[in-house]
Amino acid sequence: MTAATTAISGPARVDSSPLALARRLQPGDVAIVDALDLDKRAAAALAARRPAAVVNAQACISGRLPTTGALVLLEAGIPVVESAGQDVLAFRDGAQVTVEGDSVASAGRIADAGSRLTLEDVEQRIRVADQDLHVHVASFTATALDLLHRDADLFLDGIGLPELRLPVDGRPVVVVTSRFAGGDEVLARFARERRPVVIGVGDGADAARAAGLNPRIVLGDIDSVGEDVLRRASQVIVHDPAGRDAGLARAQAIGLSHDDCDASLASEDVALLAAHAAGASVVIVAGGRDGLLDYVEDRSTAGAGALLSRLVASGAVVDAAVLPALYRHRYSAWTAWGALGLAAAALLLAAWGTPEGHDALAGAWTWLAETVGGGA
């Protein structure tokens, strides 16, 4: 058999969101997702967990935009089947799945014929899509201008933003979005040392908690957020730009004290702007968007809203991905003095082990004892 037809088997892990799936994916699993135009960030999160294969119910690269998610997976040596149809999403989580060629099967059920991707095919489709990118950028720009005109009061004056009840002025804030995959040691160390206010956005609140961060504020659709995380938060702000009531119903059902926000922006952008308006010294976004394409490929107004929000708060916003290049571990005074003390002790022990050093230290000790004794 060729590499393209060799059968690959493993337990199915099913989630429409690649980033949510990446948090629980284990090496050897078969990742099953539902993502049109799989983006680079989501693919990298999946690749880091080393699945046996990735199966996408939709096209990984539709040709609309030069998305590179499939390329990231293939270059990592992970087989990819795209356009496998909605049937794969019905596979039972944990059930054994076999991927052979274009076929995906589990428990006797065979999904609609997908397409096993190759590097050559993906590279060619990216080149073709790249030729039309300027058209999408122009359309994106027009959408952003319309949005700015419609919501100028919110962007320019902060009207409609929720008021953060925790003291934020002059403090660092970390906004953890649902795209945060965890495993960021530098961010965790920054949080331990600088004690920022952590805002968990929707499912990002659970991701923050799992990463050792403490989301003091939870903002967004709380319908699927763990109850323990919600009750530990100092403030819960229910927000859904689509106008759904699931989060509000959840809050009422569990008797949770909460605030409401009806801004039309995505929750992560509301969190960013609210922190900036409250005077945060810096806003670190964990799980932010990755470059222009990540904004443009969002066919809703969310991409335009995200870019405008970044522009409004541009002087205070940093992506967690660049934190390792900007932040250095800060040692306490006790740590520094302790290190100096250990170094001095090591030098003294080394000197004591030589005849000359032994005599010198003995003479110094005698002199010190006589000096102190004479003074007494």
mmCIF file of C-alpha atoms in Angstrom:
data_model
loop_
_atom_site.group_PDB
_atom_site.id
_atom_site.type_symbol
_atom_site.label_atom_id
_atom_site.label_comp_id
_atom_site.label_asym_id
_atom_site.label_seq_id
_atom_site.Cartn_x
_atom_site.Cartn_y
_atom_site.Cartn_z
ATOM 1 C CA MET A 1 0.000 0.000 0.000
ATOM 2 C CA THR A 2 1.084 3.632 -0.597
ATOM 3 C CA ALA A 3 1.159 6.246 2.123
ATOM 4 C CA ALA A 4 -2.121 7.625 0.803
ATOM 5 C CA THR A 5 -3.956 4.326 1.201
ATOM 6 C CA THR A 6 -2.376 2.883 4.345
ATOM 7 C CA ALA A 7 -5.087 2.412 6.973
ATOM 8 C CA ILE A 8 -4.838 4.570 10.092
ATOM 9 C CA SER A 9 -6.831 3.736 13.210
ATOM 10 C CA GLY A 10 -7.383 5.419 16.532
ATOM 11 C CA PRO A 11 -10.063 6.562 18.974
ATOM 12 C CA ALA A 12 -12.293 9.330 17.629
ATOM 13 C CA ARG A 13 -12.280 12.740 19.284
ATOM 14 C CA VAL A 14 -15.114 14.830 17.898
ATOM 15 C CA ASP A 15 -15.674 18.581 18.237
ATOM 16 C CA SER A 16 -16.820 21.190 15.753
ATOM 17 C CA SER A 17 -14.185 23.570 17.163
ATOM 18 C CA PRO A 18 -10.574 22.525 16.426
ATOM 19 C CA LEU A 19 -9.198 24.630 19.287
ATOM 20 C CA ALA A 20 -11.628 23.204 21.820
ATOM 21 C CA LEU A 21 -10.757 19.716 20.589
ATOM 22 C CA ALA A 22 -7.020 20.385 20.885
ATOM 23 C CA ARG A 23 -7.370 20.856 24.643
ATOM 24 C CA ARG A 24 -8.399 17.228 25.137
ATOM 25 C CA LEU A 25 -6.722 15.533 22.182
ATOM 26 C CA GLN A 26 -4.176 12.808 22.928
ATOM 27 C CA PRO A 27 -1.409 11.432 20.678
ATOM 28 C CA GLY A 28 -2.809 8.728 18.391
ATOM 29 C CA ASP A 29 -6.386 10.024 18.431
ATOM 30 C CA VAL A 30 -8.258 10.717 15.215
ATOM 31 C CA ALA A 31 -9.359 14.350 15.388
ATOM 32 C CA ILE A 32 -12.748 15.033 13.765
ATOM 33 C CA VAL A 33 -13.634 18.703 13.267
ATOM 34 C CA ASP A 34 -16.064 20.912 11.363
ATOM 35 C CA ALA A 35 -14.077 23.898 10.096
ATOM 36 C CA LEU A 36 -14.438 25.539 6.702
ATOM 37 C CA ASP A 37 -11.022 26.925 5.715
ATOM 38 C CA LEU A 38 -9.034 25.526 8.628
ATOM 39 C CA ASP A 39 -6.798 28.326 9.882
ATOM 40 C CA LYS A 40 -3.132 28.173 10.824
ATOM 41 C CA ARG A 41 -3.599 28.695 14.579
ATOM 42 C CA ALA A 42 -6.177 25.934 14.961
ATOM 43 C CA ALA A 43 -4.098 23.548 12.855
ATOM 44 C CA ALA A 44 -0.983 24.260 14.906
ATOM 45 C CA ALA A 45 -2.895 23.526 18.128
ATOM 46 C CA LEU A 46 -4.028 20.193 16.683
ATOM 47 C CA ALA A 47 -0.576 19.320 15.334
ATOM 48 C CA ALA A 48 1.001 19.966 18.745
ATOM 49 C CA ARG A 49 -1.092 17.095 20.187
ATOM 50 C CA ARG A 50 0.164 14.639 17.520
ATOM 51 C CA PRO A 51 -3.116 13.021 16.376
ATOM 52 C CA ALA A 52 -2.981 9.990 14.088
ATOM 53 C CA ALA A 53 -5.056 11.891 11.519
ATOM 54 C CA VAL A 54 -7.345 14.911 11.161
ATOM 55 C CA VAL A 55 -10.735 14.520 9.494
ATOM 56 C CA ASN A 56 -12.636 17.672 8.545
ATOM 57 C CA ALA A 57 -16.335 17.550 7.724
ATOM 58 C CA GLN A 58 -15.803 20.619 5.506
ATOM 59 C CA ALA A 59 -13.099 21.789 3.103
ATOM 60 C CA CYS A 60 -9.811 22.692 4.784
ATOM 61 C CA ILE A 61 -9.129 25.133 1.979
ATOM 62 C CA SER A 62 -12.160 26.095 -0.078
ATOM 63 C CA GLY A 63 -10.268 28.376 -2.459
ATOM 64 C CA ARG A 64 -11.952 31.486 -1.093
ATOM 65 C CA LEU A 65 -8.857 32.449 0.908
ATOM 66 C CA PRO A 66 -5.276 31.098 1.048
ATOM 67 C CA THR A 67 -5.710 29.463 4.439
ATOM 68 C CA THR A 68 -2.718 27.372 5.499
ATOM 69 C CA GLY A 69 -4.117 25.093 8.205
ATOM 70 C CA ALA A 70 -3.978 21.960 6.062
ATOM 71 C CA LEU A 71 -0.409 22.816 5.063
ATOM 72 C CA VAL A 72 0.627 23.049 8.728
ATOM 73 C CA LEU A 73 -0.794 19.585 9.443
ATOM 74 C CA LEU A 74 0.706 17.922 6.392
ATOM 75 C CA GLU A 75 4.130 19.442 6.999
ATOM 76 C CA ALA A 76 3.916 18.001 10.534
ATOM 77 C CA GLY A 77 3.370 14.566 8.993
ATOM 78 C CA ILE A 78 -0.296 14.312 9.994
ATOM 79 C CA PRO A 79 -2.683 12.849 7.359
ATOM 80 C CA VAL A 80 -5.692 15.026 6.533
ATOM 81 C CA VAL A 81 -9.054 14.073 5.031
ATOM 82 C CA GLU A 82 -11.336 16.967 4.121
ATOM 83 C CA SER A 83 -14.962 17.293 2.976
ATOM 84 C CA ALA A 84 -15.897 14.075 4.784
ATOM 85 C CA GLY A 85 -19.484 15.282 5.326
ATOM 86 C CA GLN A 86 -21.577 15.837 8.420
ATOM 87 C CA ASP A 87 -21.862 12.095 9.115
ATOM 88 C CA VAL A 88 -18.392 12.041 10.698
ATOM 89 C CA LEU A 89 -19.586 14.432 13.389
ATOM 90 C CA ALA A 90 -22.061 11.770 14.515
ATOM 91 C CA PHE A 91 -19.283 9.262 15.266
ATOM 92 C CA ARG A 92 -19.218 8.409 18.947
ATOM 93 C CA ASP A 93 -16.436 10.119 20.858
ATOM 94 C CA GLY A 94 -13.882 7.489 21.831
ATOM 95 C CA ALA A 95 -15.048 4.912 19.277
ATOM 96 C CA GLN A 96 -12.420 3.340 17.046
ATOM 97 C CA VAL A 97 -12.122 5.092 13.690
ATOM 98 C CA THR A 98 -10.294 3.866 10.603
ATOM 99 C CA VAL A 99 -9.041 6.230 7.924
ATOM 100 C CA GLU A 100 -8.060 4.504 4.698
ATOM 101 C CA GLY A 101 -7.491 6.575 1.602
ATOM 102 C CA ASP A 102 -10.498 8.876 1.236
ATOM 103 C CA SER A 103 -12.675 6.674 3.438
ATOM 104 C CA VAL A 104 -13.507 7.265 7.120
ATOM 105 C CA ALA A 105 -15.344 4.495 8.986
ATOM 106 C CA SER A 106 -16.385 3.678 12.551
ATOM 107 C CA ALA A 107 -18.400 0.773 13.931
ATOM 108 C CA GLY A 108 -19.461 -0.326 10.461
ATOM 109 C CA ARG A 109 -20.555 3.183 9.439
ATOM 110 C CA ILE A 110 -18.737 4.732 6.487
ATOM 111 C CA ALA A 111 -18.928 8.489 6.105
ATOM 112 C CA ASP A 112 -19.461 10.236 2.793
ATOM 113 C CA ALA A 113 -16.397 9.986 0.577
ATOM 114 C CA GLY A 114 -13.940 12.673 1.558
ATOM 115 C CA SER A 115 -10.660 13.663 -0.021
ATOM 116 C CA ARG A 116 -7.209 12.735 1.302
ATOM 117 C CA LEU A 117 -5.017 15.806 0.895
ATOM 118 C CA THR A 118 -1.463 15.926 -0.433
ATOM 119 C CA LEU A 119 1.117 18.673 -0.074
ATOM 120 C CA GLU A 120 1.134 19.304 -3.810
ATOM 121 C CA ASP A 121 -2.639 19.732 -3.970
ATOM 122 C CA VAL A 122 -2.754 22.086 -0.975
ATOM 123 C CA GLU A 123 0.137 24.227 -2.202
ATOM 124 C CA GLN A 124 -1.529 24.597 -5.609
ATOM 125 C CA ARG A 125 -4.867 25.614 -4.062
ATOM 126 C CA ILE A 126 -3.130 28.168 -1.827
ATOM 127 C CA ARG A 127 -1.428 29.720 -4.866
ATOM 128 C CA VAL A 128 -4.730 30.002 -6.725
ATOM 129 C CA ALA A 129 -6.559 31.488 -3.697
ATOM 130 C CA ASP A 130 -3.733 33.947 -3.094
ATOM 131 C CA GLN A 131 -4.375 35.573 -6.459
ATOM 132 C CA ASP A 132 -7.842 36.755 -5.326
ATOM 133 C CA LEU A 133 -6.827 37.873 -1.845
ATOM 134 C CA HIS A 134 -6.921 41.572 -2.737
ATOM 135 C CA VAL A 135 -10.641 41.266 -3.540
ATOM 136 C CA HIS A 136 -11.367 39.895 -0.081
ATOM 137 C CA VAL A 137 -9.234 42.559 1.595
ATOM 138 C CA ALA A 138 -11.203 45.287 -0.215
ATOM 139 C CA SER A 139 -14.502 43.728 0.887
ATOM 140 C CA PHE A 140 -13.186 43.404 4.450
ATOM 141 C CA THR A 141 -12.185 47.080 4.480
ATOM 142 C CA ALA A 142 -15.656 48.151 3.366
ATOM 143 C CA THR A 143 -17.206 46.022 6.125
ATOM 144 C CA ALA A 144 -14.907 47.595 8.725
ATOM 145 C CA LEU A 145 -15.840 51.115 7.638
ATOM 146 C CA ASP A 146 -19.557 50.304 7.798
ATOM 147 C CA LEU A 147 -19.106 48.839 11.270
ATOM 148 C CA LEU A 148 -17.160 51.874 12.488
ATOM 149 C CA HIS A 149 -19.892 54.182 11.204
ATOM 150 C CA ARG A 150 -22.608 52.114 12.890
ATOM 151 C CA ASP A 151 -20.863 51.659 16.258
ATOM 152 C CA ALA A 152 -18.783 54.836 16.464
ATOM 153 C CA ASP A 153 -20.070 55.610 19.981
ATOM 154 C CA LEU A 154 -18.850 52.256 21.243
ATOM 155 C CA PHE A 155 -15.429 52.343 19.579
ATOM 156 C CA LEU A 156 -14.630 56.005 20.161
ATOM 157 C CA ASP A 157 -16.448 56.781 23.432
ATOM 158 C CA GLY A 158 -16.922 53.373 25.048
ATOM 159 C CA ILE A 159 -20.713 53.757 25.173
ATOM 160 C CA GLY A 160 -22.264 50.313 25.665
ATOM 161 C CA LEU A 161 -19.180 48.668 27.187
ATOM 162 C CA PRO A 162 -19.660 46.898 30.538
ATOM 163 C CA GLU A 163 -18.135 48.456 33.639
ATOM 164 C CA LEU A 164 -15.535 46.209 35.264
ATOM 165 C CA ARG A 165 -16.088 46.118 38.996
ATOM 166 C CA LEU A 166 -12.578 44.954 39.853
ATOM 167 C CA PRO A 167 -9.870 47.647 40.104
ATOM 168 C CA VAL A 168 -8.077 47.561 36.761
ATOM 169 C CA ASP A 169 -6.537 51.040 36.440
ATOM 170 C CA GLY A 170 -2.757 50.707 36.142
ATOM 171 C CA ARG A 171 -2.835 46.907 36.350
ATOM 172 C CA PRO A 172 -2.093 44.313 33.648
ATOM 173 C CA VAL A 173 -5.057 42.393 32.244
ATOM 174 C CA VAL A 174 -5.008 39.014 30.504
ATOM 175 C CA VAL A 175 -7.931 38.269 28.175
ATOM 176 C CA VAL A 176 -8.227 34.516 27.549
ATOM 177 C CA THR A 177 -10.335 33.696 24.489
ATOM 178 C CA SER A 178 -11.908 30.413 23.450
ATOM 179 C CA ARG A 179 -9.031 29.965 20.967
ATOM 180 C CA PHE A 180 -6.494 29.617 23.783
ATOM 181 C CA ALA A 181 -5.109 26.078 23.720
ATOM 182 C CA GLY A 182 -3.168 26.268 27.010
ATOM 183 C CA GLY A 183 0.380 25.123 27.687
ATOM 184 C CA ASP A 184 1.856 28.653 27.772
ATOM 185 C CA GLU A 185 4.478 28.505 30.528
ATOM 186 C CA VAL A 186 5.630 32.111 30.070
ATOM 187 C CA LEU A 187 2.065 33.401 30.445
ATOM 188 C CA ALA A 188 1.557 31.263 33.565
ATOM 189 C CA ARG A 189 4.772 32.624 35.099
ATOM 190 C CA PHE A 190 3.763 36.182 34.190
ATOM 191 C CA ALA A 191 0.422 35.641 35.939
ATOM 192 C CA ARG A 192 2.099 34.316 39.093
ATOM 193 C CA GLU A 193 4.540 37.208 39.305
ATOM 194 C CA ARG A 194 2.479 40.180 38.118
ATOM 195 C CA ARG A 195 -0.978 39.151 39.404
ATOM 196 C CA PRO A 196 -2.977 40.455 36.434
ATOM 197 C CA VAL A 197 -6.754 40.614 36.274
ATOM 198 C CA VAL A 198 -7.707 37.603 34.144
ATOM 199 C CA ILE A 199 -10.837 37.867 31.989
ATOM 200 C CA GLY A 200 -12.097 34.544 30.643
ATOM 201 C CA VAL A 201 -14.167 34.930 27.476
ATOM 202 C CA GLY A 202 -16.821 32.220 27.188
ATOM 203 C CA ASP A 203 -15.155 28.797 27.084
ATOM 204 C CA GLY A 204 -11.848 30.599 27.492
ATOM 205 C CA ALA A 205 -12.658 30.847 31.210
ATOM 206 C CA ASP A 206 -12.419 27.052 31.505
ATOM 207 C CA ALA A 207 -9.234 27.039 29.409
ATOM 208 C CA ALA A 208 -7.746 29.715 31.673
ATOM 209 C CA ARG A 209 -8.570 27.734 34.803
ATOM 210 C CA ALA A 210 -7.094 24.554 33.309
ATOM 211 C CA ALA A 211 -3.880 26.469 32.528
ATOM 212 C CA GLY A 212 -3.493 27.589 36.139
ATOM 213 C CA LEU A 213 -4.838 31.085 35.590
ATOM 214 C CA ASN A 214 -7.585 32.460 37.800
ATOM 215 C CA PRO A 215 -10.351 34.116 35.742
ATOM 216 C CA ARG A 216 -11.655 36.804 38.068
ATOM 217 C CA ILE A 217 -14.047 38.072 35.383
ATOM 218 C CA VAL A 218 -16.040 35.835 33.022
ATOM 219 C CA LEU A 219 -17.547 37.570 30.006
ATOM 220 C CA GLY A 220 -19.530 36.197 27.083
ATOM 221 C CA ASP A 221 -21.786 33.230 26.469
ATOM 222 C CA ILE A 222 -21.601 31.315 29.751
ATOM 223 C CA ASP A 223 -23.901 28.485 28.685
ATOM 224 C CA SER A 224 -21.072 25.927 28.554
ATOM 225 C CA VAL A 225 -18.728 27.413 31.169
ATOM 226 C CA GLY A 226 -18.118 25.236 34.229
ATOM 227 C CA GLU A 227 -20.255 26.210 37.221
ATOM 228 C CA ASP A 228 -17.256 26.117 39.555
ATOM 229 C CA VAL A 229 -15.427 28.662 37.370
ATOM 230 C CA LEU A 230 -18.494 30.909 37.303
ATOM 231 C CA ARG A 231 -18.963 30.857 41.068
ATOM 232 C CA ARG A 232 -15.286 31.587 41.730
ATOM 233 C CA ALA A 233 -15.381 34.668 39.497
ATOM 234 C CA SER A 234 -15.754 38.100 41.085
ATOM 235 C CA GLN A 235 -17.885 39.304 38.172
ATOM 236 C CA VAL A 236 -19.849 37.500 35.470
ATOM 237 C CA ILE A 237 -20.961 39.488 32.436
ATOM 238 C CA VAL A 238 -23.458 37.731 30.182
ATOM 239 C CA HIS A 239 -22.978 38.745 26.573
ATOM 240 C CA ASP A 240 -23.966 37.195 23.248
ATOM 241 C CA PRO A 241 -23.775 39.410 20.140
ATOM 242 C CA ALA A 242 -26.150 37.030 18.363
ATOM 243 C CA GLY A 243 -28.860 37.797 20.918
ATOM 244 C CA ARG A 244 -29.307 34.241 22.162
ATOM 245 C CA ASP A 245 -30.641 33.781 25.693
ATOM 246 C CA ALA A 246 -28.878 30.544 26.615
ATOM 247 C CA GLY A 247 -26.284 32.272 28.820
ATOM 248 C CA LEU A 248 -28.908 34.374 30.590
ATOM 249 C CA ALA A 249 -31.066 31.300 31.167
ATOM 250 C CA ARG A 250 -28.069 29.454 32.612
ATOM 251 C CA ALA A 251 -27.290 32.293 35.011
ATOM 252 C CA GLN A 252 -30.878 32.439 36.196
ATOM 253 C CA ALA A 253 -31.149 28.659 36.519
ATOM 254 C CA ILE A 254 -28.170 28.411 38.887
ATOM 255 C CA GLY A 255 -28.986 31.631 40.737
ATOM 256 C CA LEU A 256 -25.829 33.394 39.576
ATOM 257 C CA SER A 257 -25.398 37.111 40.165
ATOM 258 C CA HIS A 258 -24.412 38.697 36.866
ATOM 259 C CA ASP A 259 -24.242 41.815 34.730
ATOM 260 C CA ASP A 260 -25.500 42.083 31.152
ATOM 261 C CA CYS A 261 -24.011 43.548 27.988
ATOM 262 C CA ASP A 262 -25.710 43.845 24.604
ATOM 263 C CA ALA A 263 -22.845 45.256 22.500
ATOM 264 C CA SER A 264 -22.767 43.928 18.945
ATOM 265 C CA LEU A 265 -19.054 43.091 18.999
ATOM 266 C CA ALA A 266 -17.618 39.655 19.711
ATOM 267 C CA SER A 267 -17.146 38.994 23.422
ATOM 268 C CA GLU A 268 -13.343 38.946 23.232
ATOM 269 C CA ASP A 269 -13.370 42.406 21.668
ATOM 270 C CA VAL A 270 -15.772 43.707 24.318
ATOM 271 C CA ALA A 271 -13.391 42.367 26.985
ATOM 272 C CA LEU A 272 -10.385 44.022 25.331
ATOM 273 C CA LEU A 273 -12.092 47.402 24.973
ATOM 274 C CA ALA A 274 -13.562 47.285 28.496
ATOM 275 C CA ALA A 275 -10.133 46.569 30.000
ATOM 276 C CA HIS A 276 -8.569 49.374 27.951
ATOM 277 C CA ALA A 277 -11.328 51.827 28.938
ATOM 278 C CA ALA A 278 -10.831 50.896 32.605
ATOM 279 C CA GLY A 279 -7.176 51.967 32.421
ATOM 280 C CA ALA A 280 -5.318 48.646 32.140
ATOM 281 C CA SER A 281 -1.548 49.180 31.860
ATOM 282 C CA VAL A 282 -1.367 46.410 29.269
ATOM 283 C CA VAL A 283 -3.916 43.984 27.813
ATOM 284 C CA ILE A 284 -2.443 40.591 26.932
ATOM 285 C CA VAL A 285 -4.651 38.541 24.620
ATOM 286 C CA ALA A 286 -4.216 34.768 24.932
ATOM 287 C CA GLY A 287 -5.673 33.052 21.879
ATOM 288 C CA GLY A 288 -5.861 36.137 19.694
ATOM 289 C CA ARG A 289 -6.019 36.356 15.918
ATOM 290 C CA ASP A 290 -2.948 35.587 13.854
ATOM 291 C CA GLY A 291 -2.200 38.168 11.180
ATOM 292 C CA LEU A 292 -4.307 39.877 8.526
ATOM 293 C CA LEU A 293 -5.607 36.651 6.999
ATOM 294 C CA ASP A 294 -7.056 35.594 10.335
ATOM 295 C CA TYR A 295 -9.178 38.762 10.325
ATOM 296 C CA VAL A 296 -10.106 38.698 6.637
ATOM 297 C CA GLU A 297 -11.159 35.057 6.526
ATOM 298 C CA ASP A 298 -13.932 35.676 9.067
ATOM 299 C CA ARG A 299 -16.908 36.165 6.763
ATOM 300 C CA SER A 300 -19.036 37.805 9.481
ATOM 301 C CA THR A 301 -18.423 41.284 10.880
ATOM 302 C CA ALA A 302 -16.453 39.715 13.749
ATOM 303 C CA GLY A 303 -13.131 40.007 11.942
ATOM 304 C CA ALA A 304 -13.678 43.681 11.178
ATOM 305 C CA GLY A 305 -14.791 44.343 14.769
ATOM 306 C CA ALA A 306 -11.686 42.590 16.088
ATOM 307 C CA LEU A 307 -9.356 44.693 13.946
ATOM 308 C CA LEU A 308 -11.098 47.943 14.904
ATOM 309 C CA SER A 309 -10.911 46.999 18.583
ATOM 310 C CA ARG A 310 -7.174 46.392 18.235
ATOM 311 C CA LEU A 311 -6.746 49.770 16.570
ATOM 312 C CA VAL A 312 -8.651 51.577 19.345
ATOM 313 C CA ALA A 313 -6.569 49.932 22.094
ATOM 314 C CA SER A 314 -3.411 49.545 20.019
ATOM 315 C CA GLY A 315 -1.059 51.178 22.513
ATOM 316 C CA ALA A 316 -1.975 48.742 25.266
ATOM 317 C CA VAL A 317 -2.507 45.421 23.457
ATOM 318 C CA VAL A 318 0.021 42.580 23.312
ATOM 319 C CA ASP A 319 -0.474 39.039 22.034
ATOM 320 C CA ALA A 320 0.511 36.301 24.465
ATOM 321 C CA ALA A 321 2.441 34.678 21.605
ATOM 322 C CA VAL A 322 5.056 37.474 21.729
ATOM 323 C CA LEU A 323 5.267 37.563 25.535
ATOM 324 C CA PRO A 324 8.430 35.365 25.655
ATOM 325 C CA ALA A 325 10.286 38.028 23.648
ATOM 326 C CA LEU A 326 9.081 40.894 25.859
ATOM 327 C CA TYR A 327 8.887 39.532 29.382
ATOM 328 C CA ARG A 328 11.746 38.384 31.555
ATOM 329 C CA HIS A 329 11.415 36.482 34.789
ATOM 330 C CA ARG A 330 11.677 38.820 37.777
ATOM 331 C CA TYR A 331 13.513 37.440 40.815
ATOM 332 C CA SER A 332 12.621 38.637 44.306
ATOM 333 C CA ALA A 333 15.166 40.267 46.644
ATOM 334 C CA TRP A 334 15.132 37.160 48.859
ATOM 335 C CA THR A 335 15.995 34.988 45.870
ATOM 336 C CA ALA A 336 18.867 37.269 44.860
ATOM 337 C CA TRP A 337 20.352 37.440 48.389
ATOM 338 C CA GLY A 338 19.909 33.696 48.783
ATOM 339 C CA ALA A 339 21.836 33.060 45.570
ATOM 340 C CA LEU A 340 24.652 35.400 46.702
ATOM 341 C CA GLY A 341 24.777 33.662 50.072
ATOM 342 C CA LEU A 342 25.077 30.230 48.480
ATOM 343 C CA ALA A 343 27.800 31.467 46.155
ATOM 344 C CA ALA A 344 29.752 32.951 49.080
ATOM 345 C CA ALA A 345 29.396 29.728 51.073
ATOM 346 C CA ALA A 346 30.657 27.713 48.108
ATOM 347 C CA LEU A 347 33.734 29.958 47.806
ATOM 348 C CA LEU A 348 34.477 29.672 51.517
ATOM 349 C CA LEU A 349 34.225 25.884 51.430
ATOM 350 C CA ALA A 350 36.506 25.744 48.407
ATOM 351 C CA ALA A 351 39.074 27.988 50.159
ATOM 352 C CA TRP A 352 38.872 25.939 53.384
ATOM 353 C CA GLY A 353 39.917 22.852 51.425
ATOM 354 C CA THR A 354 43.348 24.309 50.552
ATOM 355 C CA PRO A 355 46.206 24.817 53.068
ATOM 356 C CA GLU A 356 46.615 28.472 52.191
ATOM 357 C CA GLY A 357 42.897 29.127 52.308
ATOM 358 C CA HIS A 358 42.534 27.220 55.584
ATOM 359 C CA ASP A 359 45.272 29.297 57.242
ATOM 360 C CA ALA A 360 43.865 32.567 55.876
ATOM 361 C CA LEU A 361 40.329 31.813 57.055
ATOM 362 C CA ALA A 362 41.570 30.631 60.480
ATOM 363 C CA GLY A 363 43.588 33.845 60.856
ATOM 364 C CA ALA A 364 40.595 35.953 59.827
ATOM 365 C CA TRP A 365 38.381 34.165 62.322
ATOM 366 C CA THR A 366 40.922 34.705 65.128
ATOM 367 C CA TRP A 367 41.220 38.407 64.280
ATOM 368 C CA LEU A 368 37.419 38.810 64.199
ATOM 369 C CA ALA A 369 37.020 37.033 67.544
ATOM 370 C CA GLU A 370 39.702 39.210 69.175
ATOM 371 C CA THR A 371 38.216 42.397 67.703
ATOM 372 C CA VAL A 372 34.707 41.596 68.839
ATOM 373 C CA GLY A 373 35.938 40.340 72.210
ATOM 374 C CA GLY A 374 38.083 43.431 72.750
ATOM 375 C CA GLY A 375 35.193 45.690 71.924
ATOM 376 C CA ALA A 376 33.015 43.873 74.451
#
